[in-house]
Short mmCIF file of C-alpha atoms in Angstrom, two decimals:
data_model
loop_
_atom_site.label_atom_id
_atom_site.label_comp_id
_atom_site.label_asym_id
_atom_site.label_seq_id
_atom_site.Cartn_x
_atom_site.Cartn_y
_atom_site.Cartn_z
CA MET A 28 -16.79 -11.07 8.24
CA ASP A 29 -14.31 -8.73 9.96
CA ALA A 30 -11.16 -9.72 11.87
CA THR A 31 -12.91 -9.84 15.26
CA GLU A 32 -15.64 -12.14 13.92
CA ILE A 33 -13.02 -14.38 12.32
CA LYS A 34 -11.05 -14.72 15.57
CA ASN A 35 -14.24 -15.59 17.45
CA ASN A 36 -15.22 -18.32 14.99
CA LYS A 37 -13.39 -21.51 14.06
CA VAL A 38 -12.33 -21.21 10.45
CA SER A 39 -12.53 -24.17 8.09
CA PHE A 40 -9.63 -24.42 5.66
CA ASN A 41 -7.77 -26.84 3.43
CA VAL A 42 -4.00 -27.15 2.98
CA VAL A 43 -3.13 -27.73 -0.66
CA PRO A 44 0.03 -27.61 -2.82
CA ILE A 45 0.90 -24.27 -4.42
CA THR A 46 1.11 -24.51 -8.21
CA ASP A 47 2.25 -22.18 -10.99
CA ASN A 48 -1.38 -21.15 -11.46
CA ASP A 49 -1.31 -19.59 -7.98
CA LYS A 50 1.63 -17.24 -8.62
CA GLU A 51 -0.26 -13.96 -9.00
CA THR A 52 -2.62 -14.65 -6.11
CA LEU A 53 0.36 -15.62 -3.97
CA LYS A 54 2.22 -12.41 -4.87
CA ASN A 55 -0.76 -10.32 -3.77
CA PHE A 56 -1.05 -12.29 -0.53
CA LEU A 57 2.64 -11.81 0.28
CA ARG A 58 2.45 -8.08 -0.40
CA GLN A 59 -0.54 -7.70 1.85
CA TYR A 60 0.68 -9.76 4.80
CA PHE A 61 4.28 -11.00 4.70
CA PHE A 62 6.18 -7.94 3.43
CA ARG A 63 4.38 -5.65 5.86
CA ASP A 64 4.62 -7.87 8.95
CA GLU A 65 7.96 -9.70 8.63
CA PRO A 66 10.36 -7.98 11.08
CA LEU A 67 13.33 -7.54 8.72
CA SER A 68 11.35 -6.16 5.78
CA ALA A 69 9.33 -3.97 8.16
CA SER A 70 12.53 -2.56 9.71
CA LEU A 71 13.79 -1.62 6.24
CA ASN A 72 10.36 -0.37 5.14
CA LEU A 73 10.68 -2.76 2.21
CA ILE A 74 7.04 -2.38 1.19
CA GLU A 75 7.78 1.22 0.16
CA GLU A 76 10.58 0.18 -2.23
CA GLU A 77 8.93 -1.27 -5.32
CA GLU A 78 12.15 -2.64 -6.80
CA SER A 79 13.01 -4.46 -3.55
CA VAL A 80 9.48 -5.85 -3.31
CA ILE A 81 9.69 -7.18 -6.88
CA GLN A 82 13.07 -8.79 -6.19
CA PHE A 83 11.75 -10.50 -3.09
CA GLU A 84 8.57 -11.55 -4.88
CA ASN A 85 10.74 -13.19 -7.54
CA PHE A 86 12.70 -15.00 -4.82
CA CYS A 87 9.44 -16.29 -3.34
CA ILE A 88 8.04 -17.38 -6.70
CA ASP A 89 11.33 -19.12 -7.55
CA LEU A 90 10.81 -21.31 -4.48
CA LEU A 91 7.80 -22.88 -6.20
CA GLN A 92 10.15 -24.71 -8.59
CA PHE A 93 10.99 -27.13 -5.78
CA GLY A 94 7.38 -28.32 -5.76
CA VAL A 95 7.14 -28.61 -1.97
CA SER A 96 5.19 -25.48 -0.96
CA PHE A 97 1.67 -25.31 0.47
CA MET A 98 -1.10 -22.81 1.08
CA ALA A 99 -4.06 -22.78 3.42
CA VAL A 100 -7.26 -21.93 1.59
CA SER A 101 -10.49 -20.84 3.25
CA ALA A 102 -13.18 -23.48 2.69
CA GLU A 103 -15.76 -20.69 2.73
CA THR A 104 -14.25 -18.11 0.36
CA GLY A 105 -11.47 -19.96 -1.48
CA ASP A 106 -9.01 -17.20 -0.50
CA ILE A 107 -5.43 -17.88 0.56
CA ILE A 108 -5.19 -17.36 4.31
CA GLY A 109 -1.71 -18.80 4.89
CA ALA A 110 1.31 -20.11 3.03
CA VAL A 111 4.58 -21.94 3.58
CA LEU A 112 7.17 -21.66 0.83
CA ASN A 113 9.77 -24.40 1.02
CA SER A 114 12.99 -25.43 -0.68
CA THR A 115 15.14 -28.55 -0.51
CA VAL A 116 18.90 -28.89 -0.10
CA CYS A 117 21.27 -31.82 -0.45
CA ARG A 118 24.79 -32.06 0.96
CA GLU A 119 26.47 -31.73 -2.45
CA LYS A 120 24.78 -28.39 -3.19
CA ALA A 121 24.70 -26.88 0.27
CA GLU A 122 25.51 -23.23 0.87
CA ARG A 123 28.01 -22.39 3.57
CA ASP A 124 26.25 -19.61 5.47
CA ILE A 125 24.69 -21.94 8.03
CA ASP A 126 26.46 -25.28 7.89
CA PHE A 127 23.70 -27.81 8.62
CA PHE A 128 25.69 -30.63 7.12
CA GLY A 129 28.78 -29.84 9.18
CA GLN A 130 26.73 -29.89 12.38
CA TYR A 131 24.84 -33.03 11.35
CA PRO A 132 27.24 -35.35 9.47
CA ASN A 133 24.60 -38.06 9.00
CA ILE A 134 22.19 -35.73 7.20
CA GLU A 135 22.22 -35.85 3.41
CA ARG A 136 19.00 -34.01 2.51
CA LEU A 137 16.85 -31.43 4.24
CA MET A 138 13.76 -29.33 3.60
CA LYS A 139 13.95 -25.62 4.41
CA LEU A 140 10.80 -23.76 5.42
CA GLU A 141 11.77 -20.45 3.81
CA ILE A 142 8.62 -18.34 4.26
CA ILE A 143 5.75 -18.92 6.69
CA THR A 144 2.95 -16.37 6.78
CA VAL A 145 -0.68 -16.25 7.84
CA ASN A 146 -3.31 -13.56 7.25
CA GLU A 147 -3.33 -11.72 10.60
CA ALA A 148 -7.13 -12.03 10.88
CA TYR A 149 -6.78 -15.84 10.92
CA ARG A 150 -3.86 -16.20 13.33
CA GLY A 151 -4.45 -18.43 16.31
CA GLN A 152 -6.60 -20.81 14.25
CA GLY A 153 -3.95 -23.53 13.83
CA ILE A 154 -3.07 -22.55 10.25
CA CYS A 155 0.67 -22.27 10.83
CA LYS A 156 0.62 -25.63 12.60
CA ALA A 157 -1.24 -27.23 9.68
CA LEU A 158 1.21 -25.81 7.13
CA VAL A 159 4.24 -27.04 9.07
CA LYS A 160 2.60 -30.44 9.61
CA LYS A 161 1.91 -30.81 5.88
CA SER A 162 5.50 -29.86 5.08
CA LYS A 163 6.80 -32.40 7.59
CA GLU A 164 4.61 -35.14 6.13
CA LEU A 165 5.94 -34.44 2.63
CA ALA A 166 9.55 -34.29 3.87
CA LEU A 167 9.15 -37.71 5.46
CA LYS A 168 7.49 -39.08 2.32
CA LEU A 169 10.36 -37.81 0.14
CA GLY A 170 13.01 -39.22 2.48
CA TYR A 171 14.37 -35.96 3.89
CA GLN A 172 16.11 -36.30 7.24
CA MET A 173 15.68 -32.79 8.63
CA ILE A 174 13.50 -29.69 8.40
CA SER A 175 14.94 -26.27 9.12
CA VAL A 176 13.37 -22.83 9.45
CA GLU A 177 14.93 -19.38 9.76
CA CYS A 178 13.01 -17.37 12.34
CA SER A 179 13.22 -13.61 11.96
CA SER A 180 10.06 -13.26 14.04
CA LYS A 181 9.66 -14.20 17.70
CA PHE A 182 6.21 -15.56 16.86
CA THR A 183 7.63 -17.96 14.24
CA LYS A 184 10.25 -19.09 16.77
CA MET A 185 7.58 -19.76 19.39
CA ALA A 186 5.44 -21.63 16.86
CA VAL A 187 8.14 -24.00 15.62
CA GLU A 188 9.43 -24.67 19.12
CA ARG A 189 5.98 -26.03 19.93
CA PHE A 190 6.49 -28.48 17.05
CA GLY A 191 9.77 -29.75 18.56
CA PHE A 192 12.25 -27.69 16.55
CA GLN A 193 15.55 -26.94 18.32
CA CYS A 194 17.54 -23.70 17.96
CA ILE A 195 20.91 -24.33 16.27
CA TYR A 196 21.93 -20.73 15.54
CA SER A 197 21.08 -17.34 17.05
CA ILE A 198 22.19 -13.73 16.60
CA SER A 199 20.82 -10.60 18.23
CA TYR A 200 19.68 -7.95 15.76
CA SER A 201 21.54 -5.40 17.90
CA ASP A 202 24.79 -7.29 17.15
CA TYR A 203 24.28 -7.25 13.37
CA VAL A 204 26.05 -4.05 12.30
CA ASN A 205 27.53 -2.54 9.15
CA LYS A 206 31.14 -1.36 8.66
CA GLN A 207 30.30 1.87 10.45
CA GLY A 208 29.09 -0.04 13.49
CA GLU A 209 25.44 0.89 12.88
CA VAL A 210 22.68 -1.61 13.57
CA VAL A 211 21.32 -2.77 10.20
CA PHE A 212 17.95 -4.15 11.26
CA LYS A 213 16.14 -1.96 13.78
CA THR A 214 13.32 -4.38 14.43
CA GLN A 215 10.35 -3.59 16.63
CA PRO A 216 9.71 -5.47 19.90
CA PRO A 217 9.35 -8.31 20.60
CA HIS A 218 11.61 -9.32 17.68
CA LYS A 219 15.14 -9.21 19.09
CA TYR A 220 16.85 -12.24 17.52
CA PHE A 221 17.33 -14.02 14.23
CA LYS A 222 17.33 -17.76 14.91
CA VAL A 223 17.60 -20.95 12.93
CA HIS A 224 15.68 -23.96 14.18
CA ALA A 225 15.92 -27.54 13.01
CA LEU A 226 13.92 -30.74 13.45
CA LEU A 227 15.40 -34.18 12.88
CA LEU A 228 12.97 -36.55 11.17
#
């Protein structure tokens, strides 16, 4: 079934936890879809730099240690067609780059949706929505008070806003420059901003 046939047919899929046994399959999926399509890695041509790809793969795989990541699996083929890689943060161990806990003094624990990606042939089938929904359900079950997501892509921003996420931080890529005043990330339209969205639970 090619991409056009997929888009014209409702796809049946299941959302399941990602385990250590899925590492290699997940790496291949990320190489094929996330590294190529994500605006920042695309602007740096990351897929052409093997060392950078391996470093980022290791970052993604390290996220599995939190035990809160999910993948969408085709009911027909068993292939991964989408994934959300999540981490968790508590106030005591929070980083200072984006101060969630300073902005929200009553929040003690949050879940971060670090990577959200869907096979382009299956986009528009509700897979992203299902992955975010599953993450939210687990966050509530575990007693987390907020979910956050960093949106490098306009499409991710639009998706999470439909789920009720609110923007709490934004920077234009054109304003992110190095010491020489050169724009670091020359992203392609329509990706003009890096934004952080949050949802109180």
